[in-house]
PDB file of C-alpha atoms in Angstrom:
ATOM      1  CA  UNK A   1      63.472  27.842  93.526  1.00 48.00           C
ATOM      2  CA  UNK A   2      65.742  31.289  94.465  1.00 52.00           C
ATOM      3  CA  UNK A   3      67.174  32.186  97.811  1.00 53.00           C
ATOM      4  CA  UNK A   4      64.888  34.007  99.821  1.00 55.00           C
ATOM      5  CA  UNK A   5      61.480  32.526  98.142  1.00 60.00           C
ATOM      6  CA  UNK A   6      60.614  30.545 101.598  1.00 66.00           C
ATOM      7  CA  UNK A   7      60.750  33.726 103.509  1.00 77.00           C
ATOM      8  CA  UNK A   8      57.216  35.291 104.647  1.00 83.00           C
ATOM      9  CA  UNK A   9      56.803  38.968 104.259  1.00 88.00           C
ATOM     10  CA  UNK A  10      54.533  40.797 107.241  1.00 90.00           C
ATOM     11  CA  UNK A  11      52.582  43.380 107.142  1.00 90.00           C
ATOM     12  CA  UNK A  12      52.280  44.434 110.528  1.00 90.00           C
ATOM     13  CA  UNK A  13      48.665  46.237 110.191  1.00 86.00           C
ATOM     14  CA  UNK A  14      48.013  49.687 112.604  1.00 81.00           C
ATOM     15  CA  UNK A  15      45.315  49.311 114.940  1.00 77.00           C
ATOM     16  CA  UNK A  16      42.571  51.549 112.741  1.00 81.00           C
ATOM     17  CA  UNK A  17      40.075  48.509 112.129  1.00 83.00           C
ATOM     18  CA  UNK A  18      38.512  50.930 110.002  1.00 80.00           C
ATOM     19  CA  UNK A  19      40.841  50.843 107.128  1.00 80.00           C
ATOM     20  CA  UNK A  20      41.038  47.179 106.182  1.00 80.00           C
ATOM     21  CA  UNK A  21      37.534  46.255 107.863  1.00 83.00           C
ATOM     22  CA  UNK A  22      35.067  48.505 106.025  1.00 85.00           C
ATOM     23  CA  UNK A  23      37.254  50.844 103.656  1.00 86.00           C
ATOM     24  CA  UNK A  24      38.487  49.376 100.115  1.00 90.00           C
ATOM     25  CA  UNK A  25      41.661  51.121  99.958  1.00 89.00           C
ATOM     26  CA  UNK A  26      43.781  48.100 102.261  1.00 90.00           C
ATOM     27  CA  UNK A  27      42.570  45.328 100.035  1.00 91.00           C
ATOM     28  CA  UNK A  28      43.448  46.929  96.781  1.00 93.00           C
ATOM     29  CA  UNK A  29      47.182  47.298  97.877  1.00 92.00           C
ATOM     30  CA  UNK A  30      47.094  43.553  98.465  1.00 92.00           C
ATOM     31  CA  UNK A  31      45.274  42.880  95.184  1.00 93.00           C
ATOM     32  CA  UNK A  32      47.767  44.682  93.408  1.00 95.00           C
ATOM     33  CA  UNK A  33      51.056  42.457  95.452  1.00 92.00           C
ATOM     34  CA  UNK A  34      49.724  39.936  94.635  1.00 92.00           C
ATOM     35  CA  UNK A  35      49.443  40.439  91.002  1.00 93.00           C
ATOM     36  CA  UNK A  36      53.078  42.364  90.889  1.00 94.00           C
ATOM     37  CA  UNK A  37      54.660  40.469  92.836  1.00 90.00           C
ATOM     38  CA  UNK A  38      52.717  36.930  92.425  1.00 87.00           C
ATOM     39  CA  UNK A  39      52.322  37.437  96.494  1.00 89.00           C
ATOM     40  CA  UNK A  40      50.333  34.603  98.539  1.00 89.00           C
ATOM     41  CA  UNK A  41      48.442  36.546 101.094  1.00 93.00           C
ATOM     42  CA  UNK A  42      46.810  35.134 104.531  1.00 94.00           C
ATOM     43  CA  UNK A  43      45.498  37.571 107.290  1.00 94.00           C
ATOM     44  CA  UNK A  44      46.086  36.882 110.470  1.00 95.00           C
ATOM     45  CA  UNK A  45      43.987  38.479 112.763  1.00 94.00           C
ATOM     46  CA  UNK A  46      45.101  39.119 116.621  1.00 94.00           C
ATOM     47  CA  UNK A  47      42.094  38.699 119.738  1.00 94.00           C
ATOM     48  CA  UNK A  48      43.396  39.379 123.108  1.00 95.00           C
ATOM     49  CA  UNK A  49      43.503  36.660 125.807  1.00 95.00           C
ATOM     50  CA  UNK A  50      41.373  39.215 128.133  1.00 94.00           C
ATOM     51  CA  UNK A  51      38.575  39.666 126.108  1.00 93.00           C
ATOM     52  CA  UNK A  52      37.391  36.424 126.914  1.00 92.00           C
ATOM     53  CA  UNK A  53      36.340  37.532 130.314  1.00 89.00           C
ATOM     54  CA  UNK A  54      33.573  39.420 129.030  1.00 86.00           C
ATOM     55  CA  UNK A  55      31.086  38.169 126.958  1.00 83.00           C
ATOM     56  CA  UNK A  56      30.351  41.450 125.460  1.00 83.00           C
ATOM     57  CA  UNK A  57      33.762  42.361 124.188  1.00 89.00           C
ATOM     58  CA  UNK A  58      34.215  38.589 123.275  1.00 91.00           C
ATOM     59  CA  UNK A  59      31.290  39.235 121.100  1.00 88.00           C
ATOM     60  CA  UNK A  60      32.532  42.298 120.091  1.00 90.00           C
ATOM     61  CA  UNK A  61      35.640  40.982 118.920  1.00 92.00           C
ATOM     62  CA  UNK A  62      34.274  37.737 116.869  1.00 92.00           C
ATOM     63  CA  UNK A  63      31.847  39.779 114.933  1.00 90.00           C
ATOM     64  CA  UNK A  64      35.227  42.210 114.219  1.00 91.00           C
ATOM     65  CA  UNK A  65      36.811  39.161 113.201  1.00 92.00           C
ATOM     66  CA  UNK A  66      34.357  37.927 110.882  1.00 90.00           C
ATOM     67  CA  UNK A  67      33.858  41.496 109.421  1.00 91.00           C
ATOM     68  CA  UNK A  68      37.450  41.621 108.089  1.00 91.00           C
ATOM     69  CA  UNK A  69      37.537  38.263 107.164  1.00 91.00           C
ATOM     70  CA  UNK A  70      34.196  38.784 104.723  1.00 89.00           C
ATOM     71  CA  UNK A  71      36.062  42.680 103.432  1.00 91.00           C
ATOM     72  CA  UNK A  72      39.352  41.179 102.942  1.00 91.00           C
ATOM     73  CA  UNK A  73      38.397  37.549 100.995  1.00 90.00           C
ATOM     74  CA  UNK A  74      41.841  36.378 101.794  1.00 92.00           C
ATOM     75  CA  UNK A  75      42.491  33.464 104.001  1.00 92.00           C
ATOM     76  CA  UNK A  76      41.846  34.086 107.502  1.00 94.00           C
ATOM     77  CA  UNK A  77      43.614  33.127 110.837  1.00 95.00           C
ATOM     78  CA  UNK A  78      42.338  33.999 114.108  1.00 96.00           C
ATOM     79  CA  UNK A  79      44.621  34.721 116.765  1.00 97.00           C
ATOM     80  CA  UNK A  80      44.332  34.595 119.897  1.00 97.00           C
ATOM     81  CA  UNK A  81      47.645  36.019 121.572  1.00 96.00           C
ATOM     82  CA  UNK A  82      48.740  36.338 125.366  1.00 95.00           C
ATOM     83  CA  UNK A  83      47.675  32.803 126.014  1.00 95.00           C
ATOM     84  CA  UNK A  84      50.970  32.464 127.956  1.00 93.00           C
ATOM     85  CA  UNK A  85      48.912  34.457 131.152  1.00 93.00           C
ATOM     86  CA  UNK A  86      45.708  32.172 130.934  1.00 93.00           C
ATOM     87  CA  UNK A  87      46.296  31.123 135.231  1.00 91.00           C
ATOM     88  CA  UNK A  88      45.452  35.244 135.791  1.00 90.00           C
ATOM     89  CA  UNK A  89      41.930  34.413 134.200  1.00 89.00           C
ATOM     90  CA  UNK A  90      40.998  30.357 136.331  1.00 80.00           C
ATOM     91  CA  UNK A  91      37.219  32.195 136.568  1.00 84.00           C
ATOM     92  CA  UNK A  92      36.202  31.891 133.135  1.00 87.00           C
ATOM     93  CA  UNK A  93      32.967  31.366 132.756  1.00 85.00           C
ATOM     94  CA  UNK A  94      33.373  28.800 129.736  1.00 89.00           C
ATOM     95  CA  UNK A  95      35.980  26.311 129.191  1.00 91.00           C
ATOM     96  CA  UNK A  96      38.886  27.216 127.186  1.00 93.00           C
ATOM     97  CA  UNK A  97      38.043  25.491 124.538  1.00 93.00           C
ATOM     98  CA  UNK A  98      34.756  27.039 123.916  1.00 91.00           C
ATOM     99  CA  UNK A  99      36.521  30.042 123.489  1.00 93.00           C
ATOM    100  CA  UNK A 100      38.678  28.468 120.668  1.00 94.00           C
ATOM    101  CA  UNK A 101      35.848  26.893 119.043  1.00 91.00           C
ATOM    102  CA  UNK A 102      33.509  30.266 119.117  1.00 88.00           C
ATOM    103  CA  UNK A 103      30.262  28.258 118.735  1.00 85.00           C
ATOM    104  CA  UNK A 104      27.340  27.359 120.650  1.00 85.00           C
ATOM    105  CA  UNK A 105      27.715  31.123 121.432  1.00 85.00           C
ATOM    106  CA  UNK A 106      24.274  31.225 123.492  1.00 79.00           C
ATOM    107  CA  UNK A 107      26.048  29.239 125.926  1.00 78.00           C
ATOM    108  CA  UNK A 108      27.641  32.452 127.117  1.00 79.00           C
ATOM    109  CA  UNK A 109      26.338  35.463 126.100  1.00 74.00           C
ATOM    110  CA  UNK A 110      22.781  34.734 126.539  1.00 70.00           C
ATOM    111  CA  UNK A 111      23.406  33.255 130.409  1.00 64.00           C
ATOM    112  CA  UNK A 112      23.605  35.208 133.435  1.00 52.00           C
ATOM    113  CA  UNK A 113      26.297  36.842 133.414  1.00 53.00           C
ATOM    114  CA  UNK A 114      25.634  39.194 130.368  1.00 55.00           C
ATOM    115  CA  UNK A 115      20.965  38.472 129.976  1.00 52.00           C
ATOM    116  CA  UNK A 116      20.773  39.827 133.267  1.00 58.00           C
ATOM    117  CA  UNK A 117      22.884  43.306 132.898  1.00 63.00           C
ATOM    118  CA  UNK A 118      20.552  43.701 129.607  1.00 62.00           C
ATOM    119  CA  UNK A 119      17.626  44.938 128.773  1.00 69.00           C
ATOM    120  CA  UNK A 120      14.998  42.123 127.068  1.00 72.00           C
ATOM    121  CA  UNK A 121      15.200  44.003 123.597  1.00 74.00           C
ATOM    122  CA  UNK A 122      19.234  43.857 123.915  1.00 78.00           C
ATOM    123  CA  UNK A 123      19.153  39.875 124.780  1.00 78.00           C
ATOM    124  CA  UNK A 124      16.858  39.306 121.199  1.00 81.00           C
ATOM    125  CA  UNK A 125      19.742  41.525 119.123  1.00 83.00           C
ATOM    126  CA  UNK A 126      22.435  39.364 121.279  1.00 81.00           C
ATOM    127  CA  UNK A 127      21.244  36.325 120.220  1.00 83.00           C
ATOM    128  CA  UNK A 128      20.201  37.093 116.390  1.00 86.00           C
ATOM    129  CA  UNK A 129      23.923  38.259 116.595  1.00 86.00           C
ATOM    130  CA  UNK A 130      24.824  34.828 117.697  1.00 87.00           C
ATOM    131  CA  UNK A 131      22.857  33.121 115.732  1.00 87.00           C
ATOM    132  CA  UNK A 132      24.221  34.910 112.752  1.00 85.00           C
ATOM    133  CA  UNK A 133      28.126  34.042 113.829  1.00 86.00           C
ATOM    134  CA  UNK A 134      26.602  30.235 113.886  1.00 85.00           C
ATOM    135  CA  UNK A 135      25.419  30.426 110.889  1.00 85.00           C
ATOM    136  CA  UNK A 136      28.577  31.339 109.354  1.00 81.00           C
ATOM    137  CA  UNK A 137      30.870  29.170 111.335  1.00 84.00           C
ATOM    138  CA  UNK A 138      33.795  30.479 109.881  1.00 86.00           C
ATOM    139  CA  UNK A 139      35.181  32.015 113.420  1.00 92.00           C
ATOM    140  CA  UNK A 140      37.913  29.808 116.167  1.00 93.00           C
ATOM    141  CA  UNK A 141      40.895  30.778 116.806  1.00 96.00           C
ATOM    142  CA  UNK A 142      44.336  29.188 117.564  1.00 96.00           C
ATOM    143  CA  UNK A 143      46.531  29.991 120.731  1.00 96.00           C
ATOM    144  CA  UNK A 144      49.487  31.372 120.908  1.00 96.00           C
ATOM    145  CA  UNK A 145      51.637  32.957 123.861  1.00 95.00           C
ATOM    146  CA  UNK A 146      55.037  34.397 121.178  1.00 93.00           C
ATOM    147  CA  UNK A 147      57.442  32.935 124.189  1.00 92.00           C
ATOM    148  CA  UNK A 148      56.610  29.155 123.658  1.00 94.00           C
ATOM    149  CA  UNK A 149      58.149  27.432 120.323  1.00 91.00           C
ATOM    150  CA  UNK A 150      55.518  25.437 120.449  1.00 91.00           C
ATOM    151  CA  UNK A 151      51.800  27.581 120.243  1.00 94.00           C
ATOM    152  CA  UNK A 152      54.226  29.560 117.338  1.00 94.00           C
ATOM    153  CA  UNK A 153      54.773  26.224 115.376  1.00 90.00           C
ATOM    154  CA  UNK A 154      51.398  24.677 115.282  1.00 92.00           C
ATOM    155  CA  UNK A 155      50.950  28.514 114.622  1.00 94.00           C
ATOM    156  CA  UNK A 156      53.134  28.956 111.986  1.00 90.00           C
ATOM    157  CA  UNK A 157      51.844  24.927 110.247  1.00 88.00           C
ATOM    158  CA  UNK A 158      48.331  26.128 110.194  1.00 91.00           C
ATOM    159  CA  UNK A 159      49.618  29.942 108.517  1.00 91.00           C
ATOM    160  CA  UNK A 160      51.320  27.012 106.097  1.00 87.00           C
ATOM    161  CA  UNK A 161      48.690  25.111 105.451  1.00 87.00           C
ATOM    162  CA  UNK A 162      46.556  28.078 104.360  1.00 88.00           C
ATOM    163  CA  UNK A 163      49.041  29.439 101.830  1.00 85.00           C
ATOM    164  CA  UNK A 164      49.891  25.714 100.571  1.00 81.00           C
ATOM    165  CA  UNK A 165      53.210  25.460 101.219  1.00 74.00           C
ATOM    166  CA  UNK A 166      54.989  22.907 102.887  1.00 63.00           C
ATOM    167  CA  UNK A 167      58.543  23.045 104.299  1.00 55.00           C
ATOM    168  CA  UNK A 168      59.088  19.016 102.821  1.00 51.00           C
ATOM    169  CA  UNK A 169      58.241  20.101  99.457  1.00 50.00           C
ATOM    170  CA  UNK A 170      60.318  23.620  99.968  1.00 52.00           C
ATOM    171  CA  UNK A 171      63.778  22.054 101.050  1.00 52.00           C
ATOM    172  CA  UNK A 172      63.193  18.618  97.935  1.00 51.00           C
ATOM    173  CA  UNK A 173      62.813  22.085  96.135  1.00 49.00           C
ATOM    174  CA  UNK A 174      65.983  24.092  97.030  1.00 52.00           C
ATOM    175  CA  UNK A 175      68.511  20.502  96.247  1.00 51.00           C
ATOM    176  CA  UNK A 176      70.357  18.942  99.415  1.00 48.00           C
ATOM    177  CA  UNK A 177      73.140  20.575 101.518  1.00 49.00           C
ATOM    178  CA  UNK A 178      70.664  23.186 101.543  1.00 55.00           C
ATOM    179  CA  UNK A 179      70.939  25.567 105.101  1.00 53.00           C
ATOM    180  CA  UNK A 180      66.859  25.267 105.364  1.00 55.00           C
ATOM    181  CA  UNK A 181      67.863  21.650 106.611  1.00 61.00           C
ATOM    182  CA  UNK A 182      68.307  22.969 110.050  1.00 58.00           C
ATOM    183  CA  UNK A 183      65.026  24.632 110.007  1.00 61.00           C
ATOM    184  CA  UNK A 184      63.877  21.148 109.056  1.00 62.00           C
ATOM    185  CA  UNK A 185      64.962  19.345 111.274  1.00 61.00           C
ATOM    186  CA  UNK A 186      63.411  21.627 113.988  1.00 57.00           C
ATOM    187  CA  UNK A 187      60.172  22.026 112.569  1.00 60.00           C
ATOM    188  CA  UNK A 188      59.766  18.209 112.061  1.00 63.00           C
ATOM    189  CA  UNK A 189      61.089  18.122 115.736  1.00 57.00           C
ATOM    190  CA  UNK A 190      58.484  20.299 117.021  1.00 55.00           C
ATOM    191  CA  UNK A 191      55.926  18.555 114.076  1.00 59.00           C
ATOM    192  CA  UNK A 192      56.540  15.008 117.052  1.00 57.00           C
ATOM    193  CA  UNK A 193      55.553  16.438 120.288  1.00 51.00           C
ATOM    194  CA  UNK A 194      52.514  18.132 119.574  1.00 51.00           C
ATOM    195  CA  UNK A 195      51.487  14.763 117.294  1.00 55.00           C
ATOM    196  CA  UNK A 196      52.445  12.967 120.389  1.00 47.00           C
ATOM    197  CA  UNK A 197      49.543  14.689 121.830  1.00 48.00           C
ATOM    198  CA  UNK A 198      47.223  13.803 119.402  1.00 52.00           C
ATOM    199  CA  UNK A 199      45.680  15.737 116.561  1.00 57.00           C
ATOM    200  CA  UNK A 200      44.033  18.469 119.017  1.00 71.00           C
ATOM    201  CA  UNK A 201      46.399  19.160 122.363  1.00 81.00           C
ATOM    202  CA  UNK A 202      45.318  20.223 125.377  1.00 89.00           C
ATOM    203  CA  UNK A 203      46.549  23.890 124.947  1.00 92.00           C
ATOM    204  CA  UNK A 204      44.374  24.929 128.318  1.00 92.00           C
ATOM    205  CA  UNK A 205      46.842  22.360 130.803  1.00 93.00           C
ATOM    206  CA  UNK A 206      49.530  23.391 128.647  1.00 93.00           C
ATOM    207  CA  UNK A 207      49.260  27.214 128.669  1.00 94.00           C
ATOM    208  CA  UNK A 208      49.222  26.633 132.379  1.00 93.00           C
ATOM    209  CA  UNK A 209      52.268  25.039 132.859  1.00 92.00           C
ATOM    210  CA  UNK A 210      53.980  27.236 130.423  1.00 92.00           C
ATOM    211  CA  UNK A 211      53.204  30.293 132.298  1.00 90.00           C
ATOM    212  CA  UNK A 212      53.794  28.955 135.749  1.00 90.00           C
ATOM    213  CA  UNK A 213      57.044  28.329 134.168  1.00 89.00           C
ATOM    214  CA  UNK A 214      57.975  31.641 132.837  1.00 86.00           C
ATOM    215  CA  UNK A 215      56.713  33.022 136.393  1.00 86.00           C
ATOM    216  CA  UNK A 216      58.978  30.996 137.839  1.00 87.00           C
ATOM    217  CA  UNK A 217      62.188  32.098 136.183  1.00 85.00           C
ATOM    218  CA  UNK A 218      60.951  35.785 136.037  1.00 80.00           C
ATOM    219  CA  UNK A 219      61.098  35.458 139.501  1.00 72.00           C
ATOM    220  CA  UNK A 220      64.004  33.743 139.679  1.00 60.00           C
ATOM    221  CA  UNK A 221      65.569  37.092 138.428  1.00 52.00           C
ATOM    222  CA  UNK A 222      65.743  35.109 134.903  1.00 46.00           C
ATOM    223  CA  UNK A 223      64.370  36.959 131.510  1.00 44.00           C
ATOM    224  CA  UNK A 224      64.644  34.250 129.957  1.00 44.00           C
ATOM    225  CA  UNK A 225      61.433  32.382 128.750  1.00 41.00           C
ATOM    226  CA  UNK A 226      61.823  28.634 127.636  1.00 41.00           C
ATOM    227  CA  UNK A 227      59.314  27.422 124.484  1.00 42.00           C
ATOM    228  CA  UNK A 228      58.220  24.012 124.223  1.00 40.00           C
ATOM    229  CA  UNK A 229      59.943  21.844 121.846  1.00 40.00           C
ATOM    230  CA  UNK A 230      63.140  22.838 121.708  1.00 37.00           C
ATOM    231  CA  UNK A 231      62.621  26.897 120.884  1.00 38.00           C
ATOM    232  CA  UNK A 232      63.555  29.829 122.798  1.00 35.00           C
ATOM    233  CA  UNK A 233      62.821  33.622 122.952  1.00 36.00           C
ATOM    234  CA  UNK A 234      63.940  36.318 125.356  1.00 34.00           C
ATOM    235  CA  UNK A 235      61.503  39.326 126.537  1.00 33.00           C
TER     236      UNK A 235
END
């Protein structure tokens, strides 16, 4: 209920994934912070959209995501980043929603694009890896473009749910006239924009339009990328 209780603390980890996918040191640090400062943690694992264009790279990203999820033993959100560049990858072998759900993997990984380049024994290995991921049924992705207010707000809602946080409850606890009111009004407007498209927005169409808008603005000499739902950001 005190000042700053609604703030996020972000621990930006280095790209050396072994530090938190196999070694226990980072997990020990998180447990210490949980006990000493009563933090609630959620792990946000970032995966580049470009990896979807290659079956081998995407399978490796899925396995790494699953490994980190099981090793850290935290609430976990996988994020597919740079989705404003989706227009450059319109030749993806599968629909965009397929990569977000990361299920029924054999359609992609055992198709002609990958199996035709591998020996039969590697096809069997790939099949077993796909079955492993599907048996856990834990890996899926939240699409994000960092300049896009709508997708960033959607991600924050997912993270808040993992942390057991609701903005309405926090606002009520802080009392009337709190500066958080303006932020709450913005969040409600973004909620309304998501609700207007139903429970599951058409992210493919959204990012195609958003990416085209950004490129047209940059082509006109502007450096500002405008997010859907009233938020904006500069590069």
